[in-house]
Short mmCIF file of C-alpha atoms in Angstrom, two decimals:
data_model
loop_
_atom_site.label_atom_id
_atom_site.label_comp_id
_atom_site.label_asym_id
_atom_site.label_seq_id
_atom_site.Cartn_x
_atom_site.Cartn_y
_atom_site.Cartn_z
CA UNK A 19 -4.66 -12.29 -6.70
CA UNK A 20 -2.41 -15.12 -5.49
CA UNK A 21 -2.09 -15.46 -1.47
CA UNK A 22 1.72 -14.58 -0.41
CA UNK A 23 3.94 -16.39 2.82
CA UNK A 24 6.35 -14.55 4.33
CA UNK A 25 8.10 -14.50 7.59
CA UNK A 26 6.78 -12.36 10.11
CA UNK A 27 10.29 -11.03 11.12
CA UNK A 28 14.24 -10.76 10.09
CA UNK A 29 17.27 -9.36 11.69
CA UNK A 30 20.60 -8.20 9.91
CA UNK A 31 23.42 -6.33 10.26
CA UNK A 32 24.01 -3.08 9.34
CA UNK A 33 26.27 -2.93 5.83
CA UNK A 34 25.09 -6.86 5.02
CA UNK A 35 22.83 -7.61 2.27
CA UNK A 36 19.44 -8.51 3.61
CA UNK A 37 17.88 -11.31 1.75
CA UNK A 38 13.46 -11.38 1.85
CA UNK A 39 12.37 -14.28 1.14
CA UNK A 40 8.18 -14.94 -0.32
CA UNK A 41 6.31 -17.69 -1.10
CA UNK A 42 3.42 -17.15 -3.57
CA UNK A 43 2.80 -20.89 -4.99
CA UNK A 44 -0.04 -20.58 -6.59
CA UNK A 45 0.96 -17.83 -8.78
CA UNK A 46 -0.61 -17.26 -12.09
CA UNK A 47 1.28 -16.79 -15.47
CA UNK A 48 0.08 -13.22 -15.56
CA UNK A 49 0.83 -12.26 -12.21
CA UNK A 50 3.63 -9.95 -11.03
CA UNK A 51 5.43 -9.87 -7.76
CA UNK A 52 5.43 -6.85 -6.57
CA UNK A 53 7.39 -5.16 -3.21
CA UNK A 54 6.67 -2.36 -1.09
CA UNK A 55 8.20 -1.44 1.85
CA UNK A 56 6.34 0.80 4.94
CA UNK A 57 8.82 2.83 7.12
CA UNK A 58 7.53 3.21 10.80
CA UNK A 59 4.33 5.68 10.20
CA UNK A 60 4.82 6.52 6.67
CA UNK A 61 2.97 5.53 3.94
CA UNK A 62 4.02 2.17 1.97
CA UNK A 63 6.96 2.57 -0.47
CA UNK A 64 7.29 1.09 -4.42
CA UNK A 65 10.56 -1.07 -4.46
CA UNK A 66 10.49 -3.40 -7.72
CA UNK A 67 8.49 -5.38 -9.04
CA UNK A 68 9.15 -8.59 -11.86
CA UNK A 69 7.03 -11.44 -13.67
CA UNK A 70 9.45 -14.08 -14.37
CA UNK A 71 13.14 -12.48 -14.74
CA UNK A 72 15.36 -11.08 -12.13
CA UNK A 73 15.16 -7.27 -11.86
CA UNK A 74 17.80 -4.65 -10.42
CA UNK A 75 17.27 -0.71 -9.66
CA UNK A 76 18.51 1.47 -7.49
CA UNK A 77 16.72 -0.11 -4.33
CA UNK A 78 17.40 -3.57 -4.53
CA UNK A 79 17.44 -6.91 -6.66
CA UNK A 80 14.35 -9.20 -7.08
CA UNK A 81 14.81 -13.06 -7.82
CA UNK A 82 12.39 -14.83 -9.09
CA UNK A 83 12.64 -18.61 -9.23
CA UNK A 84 12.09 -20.37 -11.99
CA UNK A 85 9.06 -22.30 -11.48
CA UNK A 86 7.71 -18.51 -10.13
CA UNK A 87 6.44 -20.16 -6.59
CA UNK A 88 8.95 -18.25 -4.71
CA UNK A 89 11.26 -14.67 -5.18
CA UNK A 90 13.78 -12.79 -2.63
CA UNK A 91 14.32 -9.47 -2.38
CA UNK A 92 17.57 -8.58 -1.69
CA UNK A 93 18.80 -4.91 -0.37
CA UNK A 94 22.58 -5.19 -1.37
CA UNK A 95 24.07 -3.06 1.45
CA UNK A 96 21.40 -2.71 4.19
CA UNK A 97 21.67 0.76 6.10
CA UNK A 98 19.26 1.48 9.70
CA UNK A 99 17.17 3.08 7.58
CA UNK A 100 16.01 0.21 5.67
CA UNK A 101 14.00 -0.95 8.81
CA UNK A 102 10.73 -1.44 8.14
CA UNK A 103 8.15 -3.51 7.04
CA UNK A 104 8.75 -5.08 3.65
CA UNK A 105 5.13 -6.63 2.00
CA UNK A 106 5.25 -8.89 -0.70
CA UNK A 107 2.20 -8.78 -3.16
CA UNK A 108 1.42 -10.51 -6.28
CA UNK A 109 -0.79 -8.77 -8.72
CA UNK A 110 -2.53 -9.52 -12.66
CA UNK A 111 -0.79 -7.45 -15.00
CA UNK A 112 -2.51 -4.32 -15.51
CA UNK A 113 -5.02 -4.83 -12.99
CA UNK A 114 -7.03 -1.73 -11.51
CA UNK A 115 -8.14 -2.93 -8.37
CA UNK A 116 -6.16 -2.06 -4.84
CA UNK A 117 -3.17 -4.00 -3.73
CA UNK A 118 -4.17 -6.90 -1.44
CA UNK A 119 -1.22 -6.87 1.52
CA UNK A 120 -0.49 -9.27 3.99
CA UNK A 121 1.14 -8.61 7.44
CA UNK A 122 4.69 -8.53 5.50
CA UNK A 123 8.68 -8.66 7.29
CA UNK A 124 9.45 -6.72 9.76
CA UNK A 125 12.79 -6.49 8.72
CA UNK A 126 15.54 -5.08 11.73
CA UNK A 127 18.56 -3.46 10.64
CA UNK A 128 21.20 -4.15 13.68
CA UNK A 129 24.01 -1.64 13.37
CA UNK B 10 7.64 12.21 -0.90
CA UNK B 11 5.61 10.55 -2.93
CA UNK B 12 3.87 13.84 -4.45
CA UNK B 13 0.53 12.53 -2.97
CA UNK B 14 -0.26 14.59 -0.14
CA UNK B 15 -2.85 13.80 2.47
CA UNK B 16 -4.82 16.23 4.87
CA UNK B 17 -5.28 16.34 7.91
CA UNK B 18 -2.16 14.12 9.20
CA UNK B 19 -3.65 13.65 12.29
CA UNK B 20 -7.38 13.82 13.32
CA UNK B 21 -8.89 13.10 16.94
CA UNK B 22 -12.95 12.80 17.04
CA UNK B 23 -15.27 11.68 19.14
CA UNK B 24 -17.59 8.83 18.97
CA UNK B 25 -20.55 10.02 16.59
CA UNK B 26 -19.04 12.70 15.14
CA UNK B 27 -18.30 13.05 11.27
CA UNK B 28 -14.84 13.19 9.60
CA UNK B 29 -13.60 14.18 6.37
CA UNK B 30 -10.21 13.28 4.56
CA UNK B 31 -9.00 14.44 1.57
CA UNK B 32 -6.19 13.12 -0.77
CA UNK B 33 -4.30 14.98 -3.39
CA UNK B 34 -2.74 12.24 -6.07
CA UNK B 35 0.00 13.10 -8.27
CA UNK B 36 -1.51 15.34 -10.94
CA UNK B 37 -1.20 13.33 -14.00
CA UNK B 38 -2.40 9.88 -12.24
CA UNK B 39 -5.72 9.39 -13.13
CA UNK B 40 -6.34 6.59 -10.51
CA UNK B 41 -6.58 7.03 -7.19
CA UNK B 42 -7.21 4.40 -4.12
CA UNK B 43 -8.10 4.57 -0.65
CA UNK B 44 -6.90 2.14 1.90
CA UNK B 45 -7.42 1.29 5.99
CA UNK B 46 -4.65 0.23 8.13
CA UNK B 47 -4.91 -0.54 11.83
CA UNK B 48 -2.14 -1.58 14.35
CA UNK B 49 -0.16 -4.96 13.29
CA UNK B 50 -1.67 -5.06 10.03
CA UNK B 51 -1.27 -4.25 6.42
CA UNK B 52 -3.23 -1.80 4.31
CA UNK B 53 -6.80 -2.90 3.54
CA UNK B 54 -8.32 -1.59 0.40
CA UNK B 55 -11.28 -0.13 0.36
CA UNK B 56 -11.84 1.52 -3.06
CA UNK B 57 -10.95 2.92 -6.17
CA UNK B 58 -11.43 5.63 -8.72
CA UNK B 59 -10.50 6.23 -12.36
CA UNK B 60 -10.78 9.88 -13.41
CA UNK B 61 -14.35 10.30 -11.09
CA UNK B 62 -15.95 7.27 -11.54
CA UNK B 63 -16.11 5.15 -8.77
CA UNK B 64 -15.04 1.70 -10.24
CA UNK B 65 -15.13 -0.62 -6.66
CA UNK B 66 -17.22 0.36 -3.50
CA UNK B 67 -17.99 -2.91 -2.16
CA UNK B 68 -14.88 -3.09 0.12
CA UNK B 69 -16.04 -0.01 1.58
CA UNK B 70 -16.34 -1.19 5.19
CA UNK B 71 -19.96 0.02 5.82
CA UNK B 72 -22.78 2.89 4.34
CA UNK B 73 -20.87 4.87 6.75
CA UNK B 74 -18.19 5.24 4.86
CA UNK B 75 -18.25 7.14 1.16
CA UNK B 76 -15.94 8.46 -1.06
CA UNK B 77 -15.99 11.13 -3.87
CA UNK B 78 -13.96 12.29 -6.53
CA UNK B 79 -15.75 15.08 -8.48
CA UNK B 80 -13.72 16.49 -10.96
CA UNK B 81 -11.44 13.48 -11.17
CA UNK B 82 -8.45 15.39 -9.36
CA UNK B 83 -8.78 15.21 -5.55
CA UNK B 84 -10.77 13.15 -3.71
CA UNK B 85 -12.87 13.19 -0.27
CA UNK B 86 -12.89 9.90 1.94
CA UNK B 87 -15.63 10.52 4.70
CA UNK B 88 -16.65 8.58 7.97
CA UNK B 89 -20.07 9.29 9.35
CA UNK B 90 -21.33 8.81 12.56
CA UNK B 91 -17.56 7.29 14.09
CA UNK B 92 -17.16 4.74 16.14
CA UNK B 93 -13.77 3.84 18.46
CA UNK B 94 -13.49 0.97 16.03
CA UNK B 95 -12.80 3.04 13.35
CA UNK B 96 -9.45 4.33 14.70
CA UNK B 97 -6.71 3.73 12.26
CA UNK B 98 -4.71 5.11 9.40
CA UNK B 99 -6.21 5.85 6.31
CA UNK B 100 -4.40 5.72 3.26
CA UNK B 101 -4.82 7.24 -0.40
CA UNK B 102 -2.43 6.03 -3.02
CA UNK B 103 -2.58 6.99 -7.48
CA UNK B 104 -1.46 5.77 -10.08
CA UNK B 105 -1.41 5.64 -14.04
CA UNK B 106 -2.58 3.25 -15.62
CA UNK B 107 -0.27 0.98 -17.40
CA UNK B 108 0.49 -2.62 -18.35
CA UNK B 109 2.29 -2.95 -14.60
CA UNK B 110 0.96 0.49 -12.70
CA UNK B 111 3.07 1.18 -9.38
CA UNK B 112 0.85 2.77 -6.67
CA UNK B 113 2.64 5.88 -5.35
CA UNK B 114 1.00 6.52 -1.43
CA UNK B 115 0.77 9.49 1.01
CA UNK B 116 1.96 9.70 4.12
CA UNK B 117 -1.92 8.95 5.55
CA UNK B 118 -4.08 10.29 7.74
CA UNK B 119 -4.31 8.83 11.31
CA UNK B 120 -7.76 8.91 12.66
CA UNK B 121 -8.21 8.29 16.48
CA UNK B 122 -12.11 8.23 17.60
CA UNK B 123 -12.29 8.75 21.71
#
């Protein structure tokens, strides 16, 4: 699976769309991007996931550039309880094997 | 919550001692994983069933650790002989297969070896 860069840490304020930002350059054509998020001492969360075109749901919105070396996630109205840990993974479709994560951003929710 | 549950929560040992953790997925996933996670870092993977076979084992972090899945529902993660080292939050996660499976995780089990 491709390697993924993404800042350690983010701040924003409460009610403001929060904008992640991931670099995964040397994607493959069959890789997804995939994000979880991990609330302080819970087990990591499913948020979206996308290969090429942008994707909405009831969490958030993924873009996906075009050239597929980059995406942001963005939460539309961030709320406190959106702090937490937000990893970034890229992943072959259909693959079996575990998720590889990185350290992820720590994103702070400032009311 | 998930639907995979994860027993005990919380587990204090000491150094030597044996430990057993077991994972319940979501009943119609038929794959389940098992991952590490100590302080400042992300989930490591250690392995993975389908049904009960036992498709990856070599991220298993050493013969003292072993997993089972015998019917292909639950499964067992053990640590023998502990060390303070292996302190840290263990993870189970399932998941059914598709073109673009999601891995659904419990809430973990965190392990502290004194």
């Amino acid at each position: 699976d491709a390697k993924t860069t993404q800042p350690p840490s983010m701040d924003c304020a409460e009610g403001r769309a929060a904008n992640l930002p991931c670099n995964h350059s040397t994607i493959s054509g069959n890789e997804y991007v995939y994000w979880y998020r991990q609330i302080h001492s819970q087990g990591p969360q499913y948020i979206i996931h996308g290969l090429k075109n942008n994707e909405t749901n009831e969490m958030a919105s993924l873009i996906i550039t075009e050239d597929r070396k980059s995406s942001t996630l963005i939460l539309p109205h961030a709320t406190l309880r959106d702090t937490a840990v937000y990893y970034c993974i890229v992943r072959v479709e259909g693959g079996a094997d575990g998720l590889t994560f990185g350290k992820g951003t720590h994103l702070i929710i400032q009311p | 919550d998930t639907g995979v549950s994860q027993d005990p929560r919380h587990k204090i040992t000491k150094r030597g001692q044996n430990v057993t953790f077991r994972c319940d997925p979501i009943s119609e996933h038929n794959r389940l994983y098992w991952y590490r996670q100590t302080l400042g870092q992300g989930p490591e993977f250690l392995t993975y069933f389908q049904n009960e076979a036992q498709l990856e084992k070599s991220r298993l972090l050493s013969d003292r650790f072993s997993a089972e899945r015998p019917k292909g529902s639950f499964s067992t993660l053990e640590i023998q002989r502990t060390e303070q080292g292996d302190s840290a939050m263990y993870l189970c996660a399932s998941s059914f297969p598709s073109g673009q499976e999601t891995q659904y995780f419990g809430p973990g089990t965190r392990l502290l070896v004194l």
